[in-house]
mmCIF file of C-alpha atoms in Angstrom:
data_model
loop_
_atom_site.group_PDB
_atom_site.id
_atom_site.type_symbol
_atom_site.label_atom_id
_atom_site.label_comp_id
_atom_site.label_asym_id
_atom_site.label_seq_id
_atom_site.Cartn_x
_atom_site.Cartn_y
_atom_site.Cartn_z
ATOM 1 C CA MET J 1 -62.310 49.717 -8.364
ATOM 2 C CA THR J 2 -59.923 52.664 -8.255
ATOM 3 C CA ILE J 3 -56.464 52.827 -6.729
ATOM 4 C CA ARG J 4 -56.208 55.855 -4.437
ATOM 5 C CA PRO J 5 -53.668 57.186 -1.919
ATOM 6 C CA GLY J 6 -54.028 56.193 1.716
ATOM 7 C CA PRO J 7 -55.263 58.699 4.305
ATOM 8 C CA ARG J 8 -51.838 60.317 4.778
ATOM 9 C CA ASN J 9 -50.518 59.636 1.267
ATOM 10 C CA SER J 10 -47.456 58.380 3.088
ATOM 11 C CA ILE J 11 -45.493 55.209 3.676
ATOM 12 C CA THR J 12 -46.858 55.346 7.226
ATOM 13 C CA ASP J 13 -50.301 54.464 5.862
ATOM 14 C CA ILE J 14 -48.934 50.940 6.307
ATOM 15 C CA ALA J 15 -49.772 50.041 9.900
ATOM 16 C CA GLY J 16 -46.745 49.562 12.121
ATOM 17 C CA LEU J 17 -44.326 51.766 10.165
ATOM 18 C CA LEU J 18 -42.878 54.932 11.661
ATOM 19 C CA VAL J 19 -40.532 57.482 10.086
ATOM 20 C CA GLY J 20 -38.035 59.606 11.988
ATOM 21 C CA GLN J 21 -35.973 62.441 10.541
ATOM 22 C CA ALA J 22 -33.300 64.845 11.706
ATOM 23 C CA GLU J 23 -31.332 67.578 9.964
ATOM 24 C CA ASP J 24 -28.182 69.654 10.384
ATOM 25 C CA MET J 25 -29.148 72.789 8.472
ATOM 26 C CA ALA J 26 -25.710 74.369 8.801
ATOM 27 C CA ALA J 27 -24.179 71.320 7.134
ATOM 28 C CA ARG J 28 -27.155 70.996 4.725
ATOM 29 C CA THR J 29 -27.574 67.301 5.384
ATOM 30 C CA GLY J 30 -29.752 64.886 7.305
ATOM 31 C CA VAL J 31 -30.936 61.376 8.110
ATOM 32 C CA THR J 32 -34.224 59.532 7.572
ATOM 33 C CA VAL J 33 -35.021 56.311 9.462
ATOM 34 C CA LEU J 34 -37.835 53.897 8.621
ATOM 35 C CA LEU J 35 -38.599 52.265 11.951
ATOM 36 C CA PRO J 36 -40.994 49.294 11.949
ATOM 37 C CA GLN J 37 -42.650 48.542 15.263
ATOM 38 C CA ALA J 38 -41.983 44.841 14.577
ATOM 39 C CA ARG J 39 -39.301 43.103 12.515
ATOM 40 C CA CYS J 40 -40.093 42.934 8.780
ATOM 41 C CA THR J 41 -39.054 40.952 5.727
ATOM 42 C CA ALA J 42 -36.831 43.080 3.499
ATOM 43 C CA ALA J 43 -34.836 43.053 0.278
ATOM 44 C CA VAL J 44 -32.902 45.487 -1.896
ATOM 45 C CA ASP J 45 -32.165 46.327 -5.521
ATOM 46 C CA VAL J 46 -29.111 48.424 -6.453
ATOM 47 C CA ARG J 47 -28.873 49.880 -9.965
ATOM 48 C CA GLY J 48 -26.708 52.973 -9.787
ATOM 49 C CA GLY J 49 -23.078 52.839 -10.859
ATOM 50 C CA ALA J 50 -21.739 54.335 -7.613
ATOM 51 C CA PRO J 51 -23.698 52.929 -4.657
ATOM 52 C CA GLY J 52 -22.979 53.500 -0.994
ATOM 53 C CA THR J 53 -24.658 50.899 1.209
ATOM 54 C CA ARG J 54 -24.362 48.941 4.445
ATOM 55 C CA ASP J 55 -25.533 45.398 5.266
ATOM 56 C CA THR J 56 -27.291 44.920 1.940
ATOM 57 C CA ASP J 57 -25.660 41.503 1.393
ATOM 58 C CA ALA J 58 -27.659 40.180 4.354
ATOM 59 C CA LEU J 59 -30.852 40.880 2.391
ATOM 60 C CA ASP J 60 -30.021 38.295 -0.273
ATOM 61 C CA PRO J 61 -32.740 35.608 -0.198
ATOM 62 C CA THR J 62 -30.066 32.927 0.269
ATOM 63 C CA CYS J 63 -28.733 34.522 3.471
ATOM 64 C CA LEU J 64 -29.621 33.677 7.071
ATOM 65 C CA VAL J 65 -31.346 36.815 8.355
ATOM 66 C CA GLU J 66 -35.061 36.805 7.550
ATOM 67 C CA ALA J 67 -36.041 40.270 8.783
ATOM 68 C CA VAL J 68 -34.729 43.755 9.494
ATOM 69 C CA ASP J 69 -35.260 46.098 12.440
ATOM 70 C CA ALA J 70 -34.917 49.414 10.581
ATOM 71 C CA LEU J 71 -33.782 50.965 7.308
ATOM 72 C CA VAL J 72 -31.694 54.115 7.010
ATOM 73 C CA LEU J 73 -31.444 56.737 4.263
ATOM 74 C CA SER J 74 -28.736 59.330 4.831
ATOM 75 C CA GLY J 75 -26.902 62.222 3.296
ATOM 76 C CA GLY J 76 -23.182 62.617 3.789
ATOM 77 C CA SER J 77 -21.812 60.130 1.282
ATOM 78 C CA VAL J 78 -19.557 57.605 3.056
ATOM 79 C CA HIS J 79 -19.765 59.595 6.311
ATOM 80 C CA GLY J 80 -23.517 59.006 6.335
ATOM 81 C CA LEU J 81 -23.106 55.248 6.696
ATOM 82 C CA GLU J 82 -22.361 56.003 10.362
ATOM 83 C CA ALA J 83 -26.060 56.809 10.763
ATOM 84 C CA ALA J 84 -26.805 53.090 10.793
ATOM 85 C CA SER J 85 -24.542 52.694 13.837
ATOM 86 C CA GLY J 86 -26.689 55.193 15.697
ATOM 87 C CA VAL J 87 -29.863 53.280 14.848
ATOM 88 C CA VAL J 88 -28.231 49.993 15.879
ATOM 89 C CA ALA J 89 -27.331 51.510 19.253
ATOM 90 C CA TRP J 90 -30.846 52.916 19.721
ATOM 91 C CA LEU J 91 -32.448 49.546 18.973
ATOM 92 C CA ALA J 92 -29.972 47.549 21.048
ATOM 93 C CA ALA J 93 -30.668 49.738 24.076
ATOM 94 C CA ARG J 94 -34.313 48.665 23.764
ATOM 95 C CA GLY J 95 -33.572 44.955 23.396
ATOM 96 C CA ARG J 96 -34.541 44.818 19.737
ATOM 97 C CA GLY J 97 -32.832 42.809 17.019
ATOM 98 C CA HIS J 98 -32.138 39.393 15.526
ATOM 99 C CA PRO J 99 -31.920 36.811 18.336
ATOM 100 C CA VAL J 100 -28.529 35.119 18.675
ATOM 101 C CA GLY J 101 -28.465 33.067 21.851
ATOM 102 C CA ARG J 102 -29.114 35.427 24.745
ATOM 103 C CA VAL J 103 -28.370 38.591 22.812
ATOM 104 C CA ARG J 104 -30.145 40.502 20.076
ATOM 105 C CA VAL J 105 -28.342 41.976 17.096
ATOM 106 C CA PRO J 106 -30.194 44.822 15.320
ATOM 107 C CA ILE J 107 -30.208 44.443 11.537
ATOM 108 C CA VAL J 108 -30.157 47.916 9.984
ATOM 109 C CA PRO J 109 -29.313 48.137 6.273
ATOM 110 C CA ALA J 110 -28.583 51.635 4.972
ATOM 111 C CA ALA J 111 -27.961 53.635 1.811
ATOM 112 C CA ILE J 112 -26.401 57.067 1.381
ATOM 113 C CA LEU J 113 -26.496 59.897 -1.130
ATOM 114 C CA PHE J 114 -23.852 62.485 -1.978
ATOM 115 C CA ASP J 115 -24.474 66.012 -0.632
ATOM 116 C CA LEU J 116 -20.918 67.056 0.270
ATOM 117 C CA THR J 117 -20.638 69.863 -2.326
ATOM 118 C CA ASN J 118 -23.955 71.629 -1.718
ATOM 119 C CA GLY J 119 -22.393 74.597 0.103
ATOM 120 C CA GLY J 120 -23.069 73.488 3.671
ATOM 121 C CA ASP J 121 -20.469 73.534 6.433
ATOM 122 C CA LYS J 122 -18.842 70.118 6.321
ATOM 123 C CA GLY J 123 -15.978 71.042 8.663
ATOM 124 C CA TRP J 124 -16.859 68.340 11.189
ATOM 125 C CA GLY J 125 -13.331 66.931 11.371
ATOM 126 C CA GLY J 126 -13.363 63.510 13.030
ATOM 127 C CA THR J 127 -16.920 63.757 14.318
ATOM 128 C CA PRO J 128 -19.435 63.727 11.452
ATOM 129 C CA PRO J 129 -22.985 64.342 12.704
ATOM 130 C CA TYR J 130 -24.697 61.269 11.325
ATOM 131 C CA ARG J 131 -24.726 59.010 14.387
ATOM 132 C CA ALA J 132 -26.213 61.812 16.483
ATOM 133 C CA LEU J 133 -28.709 62.664 13.732
ATOM 134 C CA ALA J 134 -29.786 59.025 13.555
ATOM 135 C CA LEU J 135 -30.375 58.877 17.306
ATOM 136 C CA ALA J 136 -32.452 62.058 17.087
ATOM 137 C CA ALA J 137 -34.390 60.659 14.137
ATOM 138 C CA CYS J 138 -35.262 57.494 16.083
ATOM 139 C CA ASP J 139 -36.448 59.552 19.044
ATOM 140 C CA ALA J 140 -38.635 61.628 16.687
ATOM 141 C CA ALA J 141 -40.186 58.690 14.820
ATOM 142 C CA GLY J 142 -43.908 58.907 14.169
ATOM 143 C CA VAL J 143 -46.557 58.644 11.474
ATOM 144 C CA GLU J 144 -46.228 62.198 10.139
ATOM 145 C CA VAL J 145 -43.563 62.504 7.425
ATOM 146 C CA ARG J 146 -42.047 65.891 6.603
ATOM 147 C CA GLN J 147 -41.184 66.301 2.926
ATOM 148 C CA GLY J 148 -38.798 68.393 0.844
ATOM 149 C CA ASN J 149 -35.807 69.696 2.816
ATOM 150 C CA ALA J 150 -36.164 66.976 5.446
ATOM 151 C CA GLY J 151 -33.997 64.109 6.617
ATOM 152 C CA ALA J 152 -31.888 62.578 3.860
ATOM 153 C CA GLY J 153 -33.427 65.023 1.372
ATOM 154 C CA THR J 154 -32.172 68.120 3.203
ATOM 155 C CA GLY J 155 -29.187 68.793 0.975
ATOM 156 C CA ALA J 156 -30.384 66.952 -2.109
ATOM 157 C CA LYS J 157 -30.447 68.518 -5.572
ATOM 158 C CA THR J 158 -31.400 67.570 -9.121
ATOM 159 C CA ALA J 159 -30.155 68.654 -12.542
ATOM 160 C CA THR J 160 -32.752 71.436 -12.782
ATOM 161 C CA CYS J 161 -33.826 72.355 -9.230
ATOM 162 C CA LYS J 162 -33.614 71.502 -5.534
ATOM 163 C CA GLY J 163 -34.125 67.843 -4.643
ATOM 164 C CA GLY J 164 -35.807 66.493 -1.551
ATOM 165 C CA LEU J 165 -37.459 63.759 0.484
ATOM 166 C CA GLY J 166 -40.908 62.609 -0.629
ATOM 167 C CA THR J 167 -43.465 59.963 0.224
ATOM 168 C CA ALA J 168 -46.613 58.526 -1.375
ATOM 169 C CA SER J 169 -49.005 55.638 -0.878
ATOM 170 C CA ALA J 170 -51.700 53.664 -2.669
ATOM 171 C CA VAL J 171 -54.423 51.293 -1.535
ATOM 172 C CA ASP J 172 -55.125 48.485 -3.987
ATOM 173 C CA PRO J 173 -58.749 47.348 -3.694
ATOM 174 C CA GLU J 174 -58.131 44.234 -5.782
ATOM 175 C CA THR J 175 -55.485 42.638 -3.562
ATOM 176 C CA GLY J 176 -56.324 44.494 -0.347
ATOM 177 C CA VAL J 177 -52.672 45.572 -0.055
ATOM 178 C CA THR J 178 -51.455 49.034 0.927
ATOM 179 C CA ILE J 179 -48.258 50.172 -0.792
ATOM 180 C CA GLY J 180 -46.017 53.082 0.189
ATOM 181 C CA ALA J 181 -42.793 54.726 -0.934
ATOM 182 C CA LEU J 182 -40.252 56.961 0.793
ATOM 183 C CA VAL J 183 -37.564 58.449 -1.471
ATOM 184 C CA ALA J 184 -34.707 60.945 -1.186
ATOM 185 C CA ALA J 185 -34.245 62.377 -4.686
ATOM 186 C CA ASN J 186 -30.727 63.578 -5.441
ATOM 187 C CA PRO J 187 -30.178 62.444 -9.055
ATOM 188 C CA VAL J 188 -27.564 63.585 -11.526
ATOM 189 C CA GLY J 189 -30.479 63.653 -13.966
ATOM 190 C CA ALA J 190 -33.566 65.854 -14.147
ATOM 191 C CA VAL J 191 -36.978 65.277 -12.612
ATOM 192 C CA THR J 192 -38.516 67.886 -14.905
ATOM 193 C CA MET J 193 -38.901 68.554 -18.590
ATOM 194 C CA PRO J 194 -37.496 71.866 -19.889
ATOM 195 C CA ASP J 195 -40.830 73.596 -19.221
ATOM 196 C CA GLY J 196 -40.828 72.461 -15.584
ATOM 197 C CA THR J 197 -43.315 69.617 -16.020
ATOM 198 C CA PHE J 198 -42.461 66.665 -13.816
ATOM 199 C CA TRP J 199 -41.528 63.561 -15.766
ATOM 200 C CA ALA J 200 -43.814 61.781 -13.293
ATOM 201 C CA TRP J 201 -46.861 63.901 -14.177
ATOM 202 C CA PRO J 202 -48.960 61.030 -15.645
ATOM 203 C CA TRP J 203 -48.973 59.262 -12.259
ATOM 204 C CA GLU J 204 -49.984 62.231 -10.098
ATOM 205 C CA GLN J 205 -52.845 61.574 -7.676
ATOM 206 C CA GLU J 206 -55.214 64.283 -6.434
ATOM 207 C CA GLY J 207 -52.931 67.238 -7.244
ATOM 208 C CA GLU J 208 -50.226 65.942 -4.899
ATOM 209 C CA PHE J 209 -47.418 67.795 -6.670
ATOM 210 C CA GLY J 210 -49.120 70.885 -7.923
ATOM 211 C CA GLY J 211 -51.903 69.807 -10.208
ATOM 212 C CA PRO J 212 -52.157 68.944 -13.899
ATOM 213 C CA HIS J 213 -48.868 70.353 -15.204
ATOM 214 C CA ARG J 214 -49.028 68.668 -18.575
ATOM 215 C CA PRO J 215 -46.104 69.216 -20.937
ATOM 216 C CA ALA J 216 -46.421 72.177 -23.300
ATOM 217 C CA GLY J 217 -44.950 70.198 -26.196
ATOM 218 C CA PRO J 218 -43.087 67.002 -27.089
ATOM 219 C CA ALA J 219 -40.562 65.725 -24.593
ATOM 220 C CA THR J 220 -37.003 66.725 -25.416
ATOM 221 C CA PRO J 221 -34.601 63.948 -26.474
ATOM 222 C CA GLU J 222 -31.750 65.833 -24.785
ATOM 223 C CA PRO J 223 -30.819 64.414 -21.351
ATOM 224 C CA VAL J 224 -30.073 67.058 -18.713
ATOM 225 C CA LEU J 225 -27.410 66.344 -16.084
ATOM 226 C CA TYR J 226 -26.259 68.122 -12.945
ATOM 227 C CA ARG J 227 -22.964 69.765 -13.880
ATOM 228 C CA HIS J 228 -21.267 70.756 -10.621
ATOM 229 C CA PRO J 229 -17.558 70.135 -11.382
ATOM 230 C CA GLU J 230 -16.763 68.830 -7.874
ATOM 231 C CA ALA J 231 -19.572 66.273 -8.029
ATOM 232 C CA ALA J 232 -19.005 65.073 -11.561
ATOM 233 C CA GLY J 233 -17.100 61.964 -10.533
ATOM 234 C CA ALA J 234 -18.400 58.637 -9.346
ATOM 235 C CA GLY J 235 -20.716 58.875 -6.358
ATOM 236 C CA GLY J 236 -21.630 62.515 -6.952
ATOM 237 C CA ASN J 237 -25.393 62.090 -6.710
ATOM 238 C CA THR J 238 -27.869 59.211 -6.041
ATOM 239 C CA THR J 239 -31.567 58.582 -5.374
ATOM 240 C CA ILE J 240 -32.327 56.223 -2.501
ATOM 241 C CA GLY J 241 -35.591 54.973 -1.095
ATOM 242 C CA VAL J 242 -37.881 52.344 0.352
ATOM 243 C CA VAL J 243 -41.071 50.734 -0.906
ATOM 244 C CA ALA J 244 -43.185 49.007 1.695
ATOM 245 C CA VAL J 245 -46.304 46.832 1.655
ATOM 246 C CA ASP J 246 -48.476 45.292 4.337
ATOM 247 C CA ALA J 247 -48.538 42.016 2.388
ATOM 248 C CA ALA J 248 -46.908 38.796 3.584
ATOM 249 C CA LEU J 249 -43.929 38.293 1.257
ATOM 250 C CA THR J 250 -40.950 35.978 1.226
ATOM 251 C CA LYS J 251 -37.491 37.526 0.885
ATOM 252 C CA ALA J 252 -37.409 36.490 -2.769
ATOM 253 C CA GLU J 253 -40.788 38.114 -3.393
ATOM 254 C CA ALA J 254 -39.621 41.249 -1.599
ATOM 255 C CA GLN J 255 -36.589 41.366 -3.855
ATOM 256 C CA ARG J 256 -38.816 41.173 -6.936
ATOM 257 C CA LEU J 257 -40.868 44.019 -5.463
ATOM 258 C CA ALA J 258 -37.700 46.125 -5.107
ATOM 259 C CA ILE J 259 -36.686 45.324 -8.685
ATOM 260 C CA MET J 260 -40.072 46.369 -10.041
ATOM 261 C CA ALA J 261 -40.143 49.492 -7.884
ATOM 262 C CA GLN J 262 -36.919 50.719 -9.495
ATOM 263 C CA ASP J 263 -39.016 51.406 -12.599
ATOM 264 C CA GLY J 264 -40.460 54.336 -10.667
ATOM 265 C CA LEU J 265 -37.078 56.035 -10.838
ATOM 266 C CA ALA J 266 -37.103 55.641 -14.613
ATOM 267 C CA ARG J 267 -40.571 57.220 -14.768
ATOM 268 C CA ALA J 268 -39.537 60.245 -12.698
ATOM 269 C CA ILE J 269 -35.864 60.892 -13.546
ATOM 270 C CA ARG J 270 -33.988 61.258 -16.835
ATOM 271 C CA PRO J 271 -31.324 59.950 -17.150
ATOM 272 C CA VAL J 272 -31.301 57.483 -14.280
ATOM 273 C CA HIS J 273 -29.040 54.640 -13.031
ATOM 274 C CA THR J 274 -26.020 56.503 -14.392
ATOM 275 C CA PRO J 275 -22.355 55.810 -13.550
ATOM 276 C CA MET J 276 -22.478 58.789 -11.137
ATOM 277 C CA ASP J 277 -25.592 57.670 -9.225
ATOM 278 C CA GLY J 278 -25.867 55.023 -6.527
ATOM 279 C CA ASP J 279 -29.574 54.402 -6.998
ATOM 280 C CA THR J 280 -30.826 51.949 -4.375
ATOM 281 C CA ILE J 281 -34.358 50.827 -3.471
ATOM 282 C CA PHE J 282 -35.194 48.724 -0.423
ATOM 283 C CA ALA J 283 -38.416 46.717 -0.183
ATOM 284 C CA LEU J 284 -40.081 45.951 3.123
ATOM 285 C CA ALA J 285 -43.114 43.773 3.920
ATOM 286 C CA THR J 286 -44.911 43.839 7.278
ATOM 287 C CA GLY J 287 -46.831 40.616 6.605
ATOM 288 C CA ALA J 288 -50.212 41.745 7.936
ATOM 289 C CA VAL J 289 -52.184 40.937 4.764
ATOM 290 C CA PRO J 290 -52.043 37.522 3.027
ATOM 291 C CA LEU J 291 -50.931 37.801 -0.597
ATOM 292 C CA PRO J 292 -53.822 36.534 -2.762
ATOM 293 C CA GLU J 293 -53.443 33.560 -5.071
ATOM 294 C CA PRO J 294 -52.030 33.249 -7.623
ATOM 295 C CA ARG J 295 -49.174 34.915 -5.765
ATOM 296 C CA ALA J 296 -47.159 35.777 -8.878
ATOM 297 C CA VAL J 297 -50.062 37.706 -10.368
ATOM 298 C CA ALA J 298 -50.732 39.596 -7.129
ATOM 299 C CA LEU J 299 -47.017 40.398 -6.746
ATOM 300 C CA ALA J 300 -46.848 41.702 -10.309
ATOM 301 C CA ARG J 301 -49.783 44.001 -9.587
ATOM 302 C CA ILE J 302 -48.437 45.460 -6.335
ATOM 303 C CA GLY J 303 -44.981 45.788 -7.908
ATOM 304 C CA ALA J 304 -46.418 47.950 -10.676
ATOM 305 C CA ILE J 305 -48.241 50.098 -8.115
ATOM 306 C CA ALA J 306 -45.048 50.368 -6.059
ATOM 307 C CA ALA J 307 -43.212 51.781 -9.082
ATOM 308 C CA ASP J 308 -45.970 54.381 -9.449
ATOM 309 C CA CYS J 309 -45.597 55.297 -5.773
ATOM 310 C CA VAL J 310 -41.834 55.735 -6.181
ATOM 311 C CA ALA J 311 -42.333 58.091 -9.137
ATOM 312 C CA ARG J 312 -44.919 60.093 -7.206
ATOM 313 C CA ALA J 313 -42.734 60.266 -4.090
ATOM 314 C CA ILE J 314 -39.835 61.656 -6.126
ATOM 315 C CA ALA J 315 -41.981 64.421 -7.617
ATOM 316 C CA ARG J 316 -43.564 65.183 -4.236
ATOM 317 C CA GLY J 317 -40.169 65.504 -2.582
ATOM 318 C CA VAL J 318 -38.989 67.972 -5.210
ATOM 319 C CA TRP J 319 -42.297 69.859 -5.203
ATOM 320 C CA HIS J 320 -42.130 70.344 -1.424
ATOM 321 C CA ALA J 321 -38.444 71.321 -1.371
ATOM 322 C CA GLU J 322 -37.381 74.876 -0.590
ATOM 323 C CA THR J 323 -34.475 76.817 -2.058
ATOM 324 C CA LEU J 324 -31.253 76.098 -0.185
ATOM 325 C CA GLY J 325 -28.019 77.862 -1.071
ATOM 326 C CA PRO J 326 -27.428 77.742 -4.832
ATOM 327 C CA HIS J 327 -30.180 75.183 -5.434
ATOM 328 C CA THR J 328 -33.474 76.811 -6.450
ATOM 329 C CA ALA J 329 -36.755 75.222 -5.423
ATOM 330 C CA TRP J 330 -39.111 73.927 -8.104
ATOM 331 C CA ARG J 331 -41.831 76.306 -6.913
ATOM 332 C CA GLU J 332 -39.582 79.333 -7.365
ATOM 333 C CA LYS J 333 -38.332 78.222 -10.745
ATOM 334 C CA TYR J 334 -41.462 76.716 -12.271
ATOM 335 C CA GLY J 335 -44.315 77.396 -9.839
ATOM 336 C CA ALA J 336 -46.156 79.796 -12.141
ATOM 337 C CA ILE J 337 -46.605 77.072 -14.765
ATOM 338 C CA LYS J 338 -50.175 75.814 -15.112
#
């Protein structure tokens, strides 16, 4: 039995998940919202040295809240955390959220990446655009996911070329579980070898990021970092994302899934989890498919596949990205490589 992408090769191959995105092209930034149609079990794993997050403590398996109503990935550094407020308002207006007496409180964890020095117009004064972008993203939510310069990946960059927003999926015939990833790649490290080959090339499925670009020679031992002087300090980059499954997981199992999925960043980015990155991966489980017994073995399998999906989503996001300002697209820089 062979593991293959789902019909869309997208996180929305998991029934009940929608993705909404909105961009401010003048500011070179944007917001991506993962919007489940029903509340889902969720967890998080944070490995970067400079994270920017909201409501991630609530995802600890020892905490009260068992499910989330949405997850947010945003550009804008600390300003982008306001995107979650927009999603909370959108959900609350529709009566969605964690029940507390007669009211419902939307649970919307979020993570941000740094895109403040990418050349866009950030002169928003006291009214950053992220709440409005989040509302627009919720209104636009659907099963089709734009990649590259979209949503949180709009202003993203990497050490060697333009970054972006990517997605990928896999259907595991052994467990019957569908796995998906949605990632905004903005690392201080490189997603490519010096010859332009994606570090993630061994995990490519069906030519999804350009075909068999195998490395021309041995991998270089020299790590390549993004060198913009204004972004060299803590918080100057970051890759953020979500892995999702249609399996029924506990919060603790979802956290293990997020931990395993972080390995996908290590497969696709070098170096990764640096002091300047805020690398964060959420895990979400819709619960539609029972996890086979023994559960630990099944979880280990889907966790490994989730890491593959993360690596593929990173490469797909960069492959789809277009040149923006000083950041050259992979296709312009390396597209002639075969």
